[in-house]
mmCIF file with all atom_site columns, C-alpha atoms in Angstrom:
data_model
loop_
_atom_site.group_PDB
_atom_site.id
_atom_site.type_symbol
_atom_site.label_atom_id
_atom_site.label_alt_id
_atom_site.label_comp_id
_atom_site.label_asym_id
_atom_site.label_entity_id
_atom_site.label_seq_id
_atom_site.pdbx_PDB_ins_code
_atom_site.Cartn_x
_atom_site.Cartn_y
_atom_site.Cartn_z
_atom_site.occupancy
_atom_site.B_iso_or_equiv
_atom_site.pdbx_formal_charge
_atom_site.auth_seq_id
_atom_site.auth_comp_id
_atom_site.auth_asym_id
_atom_site.auth_atom_id
_atom_site.pdbx_PDB_model_num
ATOM 1   C CA . MET A 1 1   ? 79.688 78.349 14.870 1.00 87.00 ? 20  MET A CA 1
ATOM 2   C CA . SER A 1 2   ? 76.666 76.145 15.424 1.00 91.00 ? 21  SER A CA 1
ATOM 3   C CA . GLU A 1 3   ? 76.596 73.228 17.876 1.00 91.00 ? 22  GLU A CA 1
ATOM 4   C CA . ASP A 1 4   ? 76.428 70.733 14.998 1.00 91.00 ? 23  ASP A CA 1
ATOM 5   C CA . GLU A 1 5   ? 79.417 72.340 13.246 1.00 92.00 ? 24  GLU A CA 1
ATOM 6   C CA . PHE A 1 6   ? 81.332 72.136 16.532 1.00 92.00 ? 25  PHE A CA 1
ATOM 7   C CA . VAL A 1 7   ? 80.488 68.427 16.957 1.00 91.00 ? 26  VAL A CA 1
ATOM 8   C CA . SER A 1 8   ? 81.632 67.686 13.399 1.00 91.00 ? 27  SER A CA 1
ATOM 9   C CA . LEU A 1 9   ? 85.097 69.031 14.300 1.00 91.00 ? 28  LEU A CA 1
ATOM 10  C CA . LEU A 1 10  ? 85.522 66.880 17.423 1.00 91.00 ? 29  LEU A CA 1
ATOM 11  C CA . LYS A 1 11  ? 87.533 63.683 17.408 1.00 91.00 ? 30  LYS A CA 1
ATOM 12  C CA . PHE A 1 12  ? 87.524 61.395 20.453 1.00 92.00 ? 31  PHE A CA 1
ATOM 13  C CA . ASN A 1 13  ? 90.087 58.859 21.625 1.00 90.00 ? 32  ASN A CA 1
ATOM 14  C CA . ASP A 1 14  ? 87.684 55.976 21.555 1.00 85.00 ? 33  ASP A CA 1
ATOM 15  C CA . LEU A 1 15  ? 88.595 52.321 21.809 1.00 85.00 ? 34  LEU A CA 1
ATOM 16  C CA . SER A 1 16  ? 87.755 51.584 18.191 1.00 76.00 ? 35  SER A CA 1
ATOM 17  C CA . SER A 1 17  ? 90.209 54.223 16.949 1.00 71.00 ? 36  SER A CA 1
ATOM 18  C CA . ILE A 1 18  ? 93.952 53.725 16.511 1.00 51.00 ? 37  ILE A CA 1
ATOM 19  C CA . VAL A 1 19  ? 94.469 54.273 20.241 1.00 46.00 ? 38  VAL A CA 1
ATOM 20  C CA . THR A 1 20  ? 94.466 50.896 21.948 1.00 45.00 ? 39  THR A CA 1
ATOM 21  C CA . ARG A 1 21  ? 92.995 49.775 25.264 1.00 44.00 ? 40  ARG A CA 1
ATOM 22  C CA . GLY A 1 22  ? 96.406 50.340 26.809 1.00 46.00 ? 41  GLY A CA 1
ATOM 23  C CA . ASN A 1 23  ? 95.616 54.037 26.460 1.00 41.00 ? 42  ASN A CA 1
ATOM 24  C CA . PRO A 1 24  ? 98.442 56.061 28.091 1.00 38.00 ? 43  PRO A CA 1
ATOM 25  C CA . THR A 1 25  ? 96.030 58.873 28.991 1.00 39.00 ? 44  THR A CA 1
ATOM 26  C CA . ILE A 1 26  ? 94.354 56.758 31.692 1.00 38.00 ? 45  ILE A CA 1
ATOM 27  C CA . PRO A 1 27  ? 95.959 57.761 35.015 1.00 41.00 ? 46  PRO A CA 1
ATOM 28  C CA . PRO A 1 28  ? 98.308 55.166 36.547 1.00 42.00 ? 47  PRO A CA 1
ATOM 29  C CA . GLY A 1 29  ? 96.628 52.946 39.141 1.00 46.00 ? 48  GLY A CA 1
ATOM 30  C CA . ASN A 1 30  ? 93.218 53.106 37.478 1.00 51.00 ? 49  ASN A CA 1
ATOM 31  C CA . LYS A 1 31  ? 92.175 49.882 35.834 1.00 80.00 ? 50  LYS A CA 1
ATOM 32  C CA . THR A 1 32  ? 89.454 49.327 33.290 1.00 85.00 ? 51  THR A CA 1
ATOM 33  C CA . LYS A 1 33  ? 86.239 48.123 34.953 1.00 91.00 ? 52  LYS A CA 1
ATOM 34  C CA . GLY A 1 34  ? 84.116 47.941 31.827 1.00 92.00 ? 53  GLY A CA 1
ATOM 35  C CA . ILE A 1 35  ? 83.431 49.444 28.418 1.00 93.00 ? 54  ILE A CA 1
ATOM 36  C CA . LEU A 1 36  ? 80.771 52.028 27.648 1.00 94.00 ? 55  LEU A CA 1
ATOM 37  C CA . SER A 1 37  ? 79.350 52.741 24.211 1.00 94.00 ? 56  SER A CA 1
ATOM 38  C CA . ALA A 1 38  ? 77.687 56.109 23.797 1.00 93.00 ? 57  ALA A CA 1
ATOM 39  C CA . ARG A 1 39  ? 76.090 58.120 21.044 1.00 91.00 ? 58  ARG A CA 1
ATOM 40  C CA . ILE A 1 40  ? 77.207 61.751 20.919 1.00 93.00 ? 59  ILE A CA 1
ATOM 41  C CA . ALA A 1 41  ? 73.944 63.606 20.336 1.00 93.00 ? 60  ALA A CA 1
ATOM 42  C CA . ARG A 1 42  ? 71.208 65.309 22.355 1.00 94.00 ? 61  ARG A CA 1
ATOM 43  C CA . LYS A 1 43  ? 67.829 63.867 23.320 1.00 91.00 ? 62  LYS A CA 1
ATOM 44  C CA . SER A 1 44  ? 66.277 67.279 22.727 1.00 91.00 ? 63  SER A CA 1
ATOM 45  C CA . LYS A 1 45  ? 67.400 66.964 19.094 1.00 92.00 ? 64  LYS A CA 1
ATOM 46  C CA . ASN A 1 46  ? 65.959 63.463 18.545 1.00 91.00 ? 65  ASN A CA 1
ATOM 47  C CA . CYS A 1 47  ? 69.340 61.868 19.310 1.00 90.00 ? 66  CYS A CA 1
ATOM 48  C CA . ASN A 1 48  ? 70.727 62.675 15.875 1.00 89.00 ? 67  ASN A CA 1
ATOM 49  C CA . LYS A 1 49  ? 72.255 66.155 16.365 1.00 92.00 ? 68  LYS A CA 1
ATOM 50  C CA . GLY A 1 50  ? 73.928 68.271 18.991 1.00 93.00 ? 69  GLY A CA 1
ATOM 51  C CA . PHE A 1 51  ? 76.701 67.818 21.547 1.00 95.00 ? 70  PHE A CA 1
ATOM 52  C CA . GLY A 1 52  ? 75.538 65.635 24.377 1.00 95.00 ? 71  GLY A CA 1
ATOM 53  C CA . LEU A 1 53  ? 74.896 62.040 25.328 1.00 94.00 ? 72  LEU A CA 1
ATOM 54  C CA . CYS A 1 54  ? 71.737 60.318 24.163 1.00 91.00 ? 73  CYS A CA 1
ATOM 55  C CA . ASP A 1 55  ? 72.094 56.813 25.471 1.00 92.00 ? 74  ASP A CA 1
ATOM 56  C CA . PHE A 1 56  ? 74.723 54.350 26.579 1.00 94.00 ? 75  PHE A CA 1
ATOM 57  C CA . LYS A 1 57  ? 75.413 50.631 26.890 1.00 94.00 ? 76  LYS A CA 1
ATOM 58  C CA . LEU A 1 58  ? 77.788 48.749 29.188 1.00 95.00 ? 77  LEU A CA 1
ATOM 59  C CA . PHE A 1 59  ? 79.989 45.811 28.269 1.00 94.00 ? 78  PHE A CA 1
ATOM 60  C CA . PRO A 1 60  ? 82.311 43.585 30.337 1.00 93.00 ? 79  PRO A CA 1
ATOM 61  C CA . LYS A 1 61  ? 85.900 44.860 30.364 1.00 90.00 ? 80  LYS A CA 1
ATOM 62  C CA . SER A 1 62  ? 87.394 41.854 28.544 1.00 89.00 ? 81  SER A CA 1
ATOM 63  C CA . THR A 1 63  ? 85.000 42.075 25.594 1.00 89.00 ? 82  THR A CA 1
ATOM 64  C CA . SER A 1 64  ? 86.744 42.302 22.248 1.00 87.00 ? 83  SER A CA 1
ATOM 65  C CA . ILE A 1 65  ? 86.305 45.682 20.567 1.00 86.00 ? 84  ILE A CA 1
ATOM 66  C CA . THR A 1 66  ? 85.507 43.853 17.322 1.00 85.00 ? 85  THR A CA 1
ATOM 67  C CA . GLU A 1 67  ? 82.666 41.966 19.044 1.00 86.00 ? 86  GLU A CA 1
ATOM 68  C CA . ILE A 1 68  ? 81.204 45.191 20.479 1.00 88.00 ? 87  ILE A CA 1
ATOM 69  C CA . GLU A 1 69  ? 81.427 46.977 17.135 1.00 85.00 ? 88  GLU A CA 1
ATOM 70  C CA . ARG A 1 70  ? 79.121 44.338 15.613 1.00 85.00 ? 89  ARG A CA 1
ATOM 71  C CA . THR A 1 71  ? 76.379 45.295 18.109 1.00 85.00 ? 90  THR A CA 1
ATOM 72  C CA . ILE A 1 72  ? 76.560 49.101 18.031 1.00 87.00 ? 91  ILE A CA 1
ATOM 73  C CA . SER A 1 73  ? 75.753 51.681 15.383 1.00 86.00 ? 92  SER A CA 1
ATOM 74  C CA . PRO A 1 74  ? 78.509 53.516 13.476 1.00 81.00 ? 93  PRO A CA 1
ATOM 75  C CA . ASP A 1 75  ? 77.792 56.782 15.335 1.00 81.00 ? 94  ASP A CA 1
ATOM 76  C CA . GLU A 1 76  ? 78.607 55.289 18.759 1.00 89.00 ? 95  GLU A CA 1
ATOM 77  C CA . TYR A 1 77  ? 81.938 55.676 20.505 1.00 92.00 ? 96  TYR A CA 1
ATOM 78  C CA . LEU A 1 78  ? 83.600 53.224 22.893 1.00 93.00 ? 97  LEU A CA 1
ATOM 79  C CA . PHE A 1 79  ? 85.192 54.425 26.140 1.00 93.00 ? 98  PHE A CA 1
ATOM 80  C CA . GLU A 1 80  ? 86.805 52.763 29.150 1.00 92.00 ? 99  GLU A CA 1
ATOM 81  C CA . ILE A 1 81  ? 85.064 52.778 32.524 1.00 94.00 ? 100 ILE A CA 1
ATOM 82  C CA . THR A 1 82  ? 87.286 53.206 35.582 1.00 92.00 ? 101 THR A CA 1
ATOM 83  C CA . LEU A 1 83  ? 86.730 53.708 39.315 1.00 89.00 ? 102 LEU A CA 1
ATOM 84  C CA . ASP A 1 84  ? 87.525 57.183 40.611 1.00 86.00 ? 103 ASP A CA 1
ATOM 85  C CA . GLU A 1 85  ? 89.023 57.929 44.038 1.00 85.00 ? 104 GLU A CA 1
ATOM 86  C CA . ASP A 1 86  ? 85.515 57.928 45.572 1.00 88.00 ? 105 ASP A CA 1
ATOM 87  C CA . SER A 1 87  ? 84.753 54.437 44.156 1.00 87.00 ? 106 SER A CA 1
ATOM 88  C CA . ILE A 1 88  ? 82.317 55.845 41.603 1.00 92.00 ? 107 ILE A CA 1
ATOM 89  C CA . TYR A 1 89  ? 82.406 54.505 38.062 1.00 95.00 ? 108 TYR A CA 1
ATOM 90  C CA . GLU A 1 90  ? 83.657 57.174 35.691 1.00 95.00 ? 109 GLU A CA 1
ATOM 91  C CA . VAL A 1 91  ? 84.047 57.487 31.949 1.00 95.00 ? 110 VAL A CA 1
ATOM 92  C CA . LYS A 1 92  ? 86.498 59.960 30.460 1.00 94.00 ? 111 LYS A CA 1
ATOM 93  C CA . LEU A 1 93  ? 85.590 61.143 26.984 1.00 95.00 ? 112 LEU A CA 1
ATOM 94  C CA . LEU A 1 94  ? 89.067 62.228 25.899 1.00 94.00 ? 113 LEU A CA 1
ATOM 95  C CA . LEU A 1 95  ? 89.638 64.348 22.828 1.00 94.00 ? 114 LEU A CA 1
ATOM 96  C CA . ALA A 1 96  ? 92.075 63.093 20.180 1.00 93.00 ? 115 ALA A CA 1
ATOM 97  C CA . GLN A 1 97  ? 92.968 66.641 19.185 1.00 92.00 ? 116 GLN A CA 1
ATOM 98  C CA . PRO A 1 98  ? 92.728 70.062 20.828 1.00 91.00 ? 117 PRO A CA 1
ATOM 99  C CA . LEU A 1 99  ? 89.443 71.973 20.774 1.00 91.00 ? 118 LEU A CA 1
ATOM 100 C CA . PRO A 1 100 ? 89.070 74.341 17.846 1.00 87.00 ? 119 PRO A CA 1
ATOM 101 C CA . GLU A 1 101 ? 90.251 77.854 18.741 1.00 86.00 ? 120 GLU A CA 1
ATOM 102 C CA . ASN A 1 102 ? 87.926 80.554 20.105 1.00 87.00 ? 121 ASN A CA 1
ATOM 103 C CA . ILE A 1 103 ? 85.193 78.125 21.165 1.00 91.00 ? 122 ILE A CA 1
ATOM 104 C CA . SER A 1 104 ? 82.946 79.499 23.902 1.00 91.00 ? 123 SER A CA 1
ATOM 105 C CA . PRO A 1 105 ? 82.749 77.511 27.163 1.00 91.00 ? 124 PRO A CA 1
ATOM 106 C CA . GLU A 1 106 ? 78.998 77.126 26.514 1.00 93.00 ? 125 GLU A CA 1
ATOM 107 C CA . LEU A 1 107 ? 79.516 75.571 23.089 1.00 93.00 ? 126 LEU A CA 1
ATOM 108 C CA . ALA A 1 108 ? 82.349 73.345 24.396 1.00 95.00 ? 127 ALA A CA 1
ATOM 109 C CA . SER A 1 109 ? 80.170 71.946 27.212 1.00 96.00 ? 128 SER A CA 1
ATOM 110 C CA . LEU A 1 110 ? 78.678 68.444 26.911 1.00 96.00 ? 129 LEU A CA 1
ATOM 111 C CA . LYS A 1 111 ? 74.926 68.688 27.448 1.00 96.00 ? 130 LYS A CA 1
ATOM 112 C CA . ILE A 1 112 ? 72.958 65.797 28.908 1.00 96.00 ? 131 ILE A CA 1
ATOM 113 C CA . ASP A 1 113 ? 69.343 66.904 28.487 1.00 95.00 ? 132 ASP A CA 1
ATOM 114 C CA . ASP A 1 114 ? 67.652 64.172 30.566 1.00 94.00 ? 133 ASP A CA 1
ATOM 115 C CA . ASP A 1 115 ? 68.812 61.459 32.930 1.00 96.00 ? 134 ASP A CA 1
ATOM 116 C CA . ILE A 1 116 ? 69.771 58.448 30.828 1.00 95.00 ? 135 ILE A CA 1
ATOM 117 C CA . TYR A 1 117 ? 69.730 54.884 32.122 1.00 96.00 ? 136 TYR A CA 1
ATOM 118 C CA . TRP A 1 118 ? 71.266 51.465 31.565 1.00 95.00 ? 137 TRP A CA 1
ATOM 119 C CA . ILE A 1 119 ? 69.114 48.719 33.037 1.00 95.00 ? 138 ILE A CA 1
ATOM 120 C CA . LYS A 1 120 ? 70.293 45.141 33.456 1.00 94.00 ? 139 LYS A CA 1
ATOM 121 C CA . ASP A 1 121 ? 67.123 43.560 32.096 1.00 94.00 ? 140 ASP A CA 1
ATOM 122 C CA . GLU A 1 122 ? 66.440 40.549 29.844 1.00 95.00 ? 141 GLU A CA 1
ATOM 123 C CA . THR A 1 123 ? 67.035 42.525 26.636 1.00 93.00 ? 142 THR A CA 1
ATOM 124 C CA . THR A 1 124 ? 70.347 43.948 27.843 1.00 93.00 ? 143 THR A CA 1
ATOM 125 C CA . MET A 1 125 ? 71.585 40.602 29.109 1.00 93.00 ? 144 MET A CA 1
ATOM 126 C CA . ALA A 1 126 ? 70.511 38.857 25.880 1.00 93.00 ? 145 ALA A CA 1
ATOM 127 C CA . GLU A 1 127 ? 72.754 41.260 23.943 1.00 91.00 ? 146 GLU A CA 1
ATOM 128 C CA . ILE A 1 128 ? 75.667 40.652 26.337 1.00 93.00 ? 147 ILE A CA 1
ATOM 129 C CA . ASN A 1 129 ? 75.080 36.876 26.324 1.00 93.00 ? 148 ASN A CA 1
ATOM 130 C CA . LYS A 1 130 ? 75.198 36.868 22.517 1.00 92.00 ? 149 LYS A CA 1
ATOM 131 C CA . ILE A 1 131 ? 78.646 38.468 22.694 1.00 91.00 ? 150 ILE A CA 1
ATOM 132 C CA . ILE A 1 132 ? 79.715 35.997 25.396 1.00 92.00 ? 151 ILE A CA 1
ATOM 133 C CA . THR A 1 133 ? 78.659 32.920 23.414 1.00 91.00 ? 152 THR A CA 1
ATOM 134 C CA . GLU A 1 134 ? 80.483 34.163 20.293 1.00 88.00 ? 153 GLU A CA 1
ATOM 135 C CA . SER A 1 135 ? 83.647 35.001 22.245 1.00 88.00 ? 154 SER A CA 1
ATOM 136 C CA . THR A 1 136 ? 86.796 32.950 22.636 1.00 88.00 ? 155 THR A CA 1
ATOM 137 C CA . ASN A 1 137 ? 87.029 34.032 26.292 1.00 88.00 ? 156 ASN A CA 1
ATOM 138 C CA . SER A 1 138 ? 83.421 33.297 27.239 1.00 91.00 ? 157 SER A CA 1
ATOM 139 C CA . ASN A 1 139 ? 84.289 32.033 30.760 1.00 92.00 ? 158 ASN A CA 1
ATOM 140 C CA . VAL A 1 140 ? 85.949 35.344 31.689 1.00 91.00 ? 159 VAL A CA 1
ATOM 141 C CA . LEU A 1 141 ? 83.106 37.388 30.181 1.00 91.00 ? 160 LEU A CA 1
ATOM 142 C CA . THR A 1 142 ? 80.476 35.316 32.003 1.00 92.00 ? 161 THR A CA 1
ATOM 143 C CA . ILE A 1 143 ? 82.106 36.127 35.354 1.00 91.00 ? 162 ILE A CA 1
ATOM 144 C CA . GLU A 1 144 ? 82.595 39.811 34.450 1.00 92.00 ? 163 GLU A CA 1
ATOM 145 C CA . SER A 1 145 ? 78.941 40.148 33.381 1.00 91.00 ? 164 SER A CA 1
ATOM 146 C CA . GLN A 1 146 ? 77.828 39.146 36.906 1.00 91.00 ? 165 GLN A CA 1
ATOM 147 C CA . THR A 1 147 ? 80.378 40.904 39.146 1.00 91.00 ? 166 THR A CA 1
ATOM 148 C CA . GLY A 1 148 ? 81.928 44.322 39.698 1.00 91.00 ? 167 GLY A CA 1
ATOM 149 C CA . LEU A 1 149 ? 80.287 46.882 37.433 1.00 93.00 ? 168 LEU A CA 1
ATOM 150 C CA . PHE A 1 150 ? 77.561 44.360 36.566 1.00 94.00 ? 169 PHE A CA 1
ATOM 151 C CA . SER A 1 151 ? 76.624 43.715 40.220 1.00 93.00 ? 170 SER A CA 1
ATOM 152 C CA . ALA A 1 152 ? 74.210 46.637 39.951 1.00 94.00 ? 171 ALA A CA 1
ATOM 153 C CA . THR A 1 153 ? 70.899 46.331 38.150 1.00 94.00 ? 172 THR A CA 1
ATOM 154 C CA . ALA A 1 154 ? 70.854 49.920 36.863 1.00 95.00 ? 173 ALA A CA 1
ATOM 155 C CA . TYR A 1 155 ? 73.045 52.968 36.302 1.00 97.00 ? 174 TYR A CA 1
ATOM 156 C CA . LYS A 1 156 ? 72.163 56.472 35.297 1.00 96.00 ? 175 LYS A CA 1
ATOM 157 C CA . ILE A 1 157 ? 74.021 59.421 33.884 1.00 97.00 ? 176 ILE A CA 1
ATOM 158 C CA . GLU A 1 158 ? 72.410 62.495 35.372 1.00 96.00 ? 177 GLU A CA 1
ATOM 159 C CA . ALA A 1 159 ? 71.086 65.366 33.310 1.00 97.00 ? 178 ALA A CA 1
ATOM 160 C CA . GLU A 1 160 ? 73.683 68.116 33.516 1.00 97.00 ? 179 GLU A CA 1
ATOM 161 C CA . VAL A 1 161 ? 76.041 70.316 31.575 1.00 97.00 ? 180 VAL A CA 1
ATOM 162 C CA . ILE A 1 162 ? 79.588 68.964 31.791 1.00 97.00 ? 181 ILE A CA 1
ATOM 163 C CA . LYS A 1 163 ? 82.241 71.582 31.212 1.00 97.00 ? 182 LYS A CA 1
ATOM 164 C CA . TYR A 1 164 ? 85.268 70.852 29.068 1.00 96.00 ? 183 TYR A CA 1
ATOM 165 C CA . ASN A 1 165 ? 88.252 69.933 31.270 1.00 96.00 ? 184 ASN A CA 1
ATOM 166 C CA . PRO A 1 166 ? 91.567 70.848 29.591 1.00 94.00 ? 185 PRO A CA 1
ATOM 167 C CA . ASN A 1 167 ? 93.495 68.741 32.153 1.00 94.00 ? 186 ASN A CA 1
ATOM 168 C CA . LEU A 1 168 ? 92.122 65.360 31.053 1.00 92.00 ? 187 LEU A CA 1
ATOM 169 C CA . GLY A 1 169 ? 94.446 63.407 28.769 1.00 90.00 ? 188 GLY A CA 1
ATOM 170 C CA . GLU A 1 170 ? 96.617 65.196 26.247 1.00 92.00 ? 189 GLU A CA 1
ATOM 171 C CA . ASN A 1 171 ? 93.862 67.325 24.676 1.00 94.00 ? 190 ASN A CA 1
ATOM 172 C CA . GLY A 1 172 ? 91.264 67.624 27.426 1.00 94.00 ? 191 GLY A CA 1
ATOM 173 C CA . GLY A 1 173 ? 87.860 66.039 27.565 1.00 95.00 ? 192 GLY A CA 1
ATOM 174 C CA . TYR A 1 174 ? 84.834 65.319 29.717 1.00 97.00 ? 193 TYR A CA 1
ATOM 175 C CA . SER A 1 175 ? 84.349 63.221 32.844 1.00 96.00 ? 194 SER A CA 1
ATOM 176 C CA . VAL A 1 176 ? 80.992 61.448 33.124 1.00 97.00 ? 195 VAL A CA 1
ATOM 177 C CA . LYS A 1 177 ? 79.862 59.622 36.296 1.00 97.00 ? 196 LYS A CA 1
ATOM 178 C CA . LEU A 1 178 ? 77.778 56.438 36.320 1.00 96.00 ? 197 LEU A CA 1
ATOM 179 C CA . ILE A 1 179 ? 75.419 56.540 39.305 1.00 95.00 ? 198 ILE A CA 1
ATOM 180 C CA . ASN A 1 180 ? 74.363 53.157 40.708 1.00 94.00 ? 199 ASN A CA 1
ATOM 181 C CA . THR A 1 181 ? 70.563 53.349 41.079 1.00 92.00 ? 200 THR A CA 1
ATOM 182 C CA . THR A 1 182 ? 70.177 49.836 42.479 1.00 82.00 ? 201 THR A CA 1
ATOM 183 C CA . ASN A 1 183 ? 69.843 51.035 46.082 1.00 63.00 ? 202 ASN A CA 1
#
């Protein structure tokens, strides 16, 4: 099976699917700190093929999924950002169904070819401010876009191969760390 055939078989529990933000697969005690949109593809394949992460965007945690969907492309998924036990922001890409049978660990691994960054610059904040001004809870979003997760001016997801973890959620998945590069 090719990498692209494998990707076509995967289904994620993303926030725009039937699963709601009250997702029971998030461990008790963890609270949503933000929302991440990501495109499942590899930079080495021009961000339109392969099983990896190409880029990502951050949104305040109280942003409506409908509002985010208007600003992202159809091939992007939405995931919750939580704090892990070491106070590092983490995103769990949980599968909605089990992996296909007889998949090699190499094929099932999420490949991040290069470090990818989110930078809190004028362009990024203009996109977030557009969502805030169109929102019914703009006061909450304004505060969230300046505190917590958004206190940092940049995050990166490091280039690495992330192995499939069968113990995440009901069907396994992948845990991705957001590294604060502000310091």
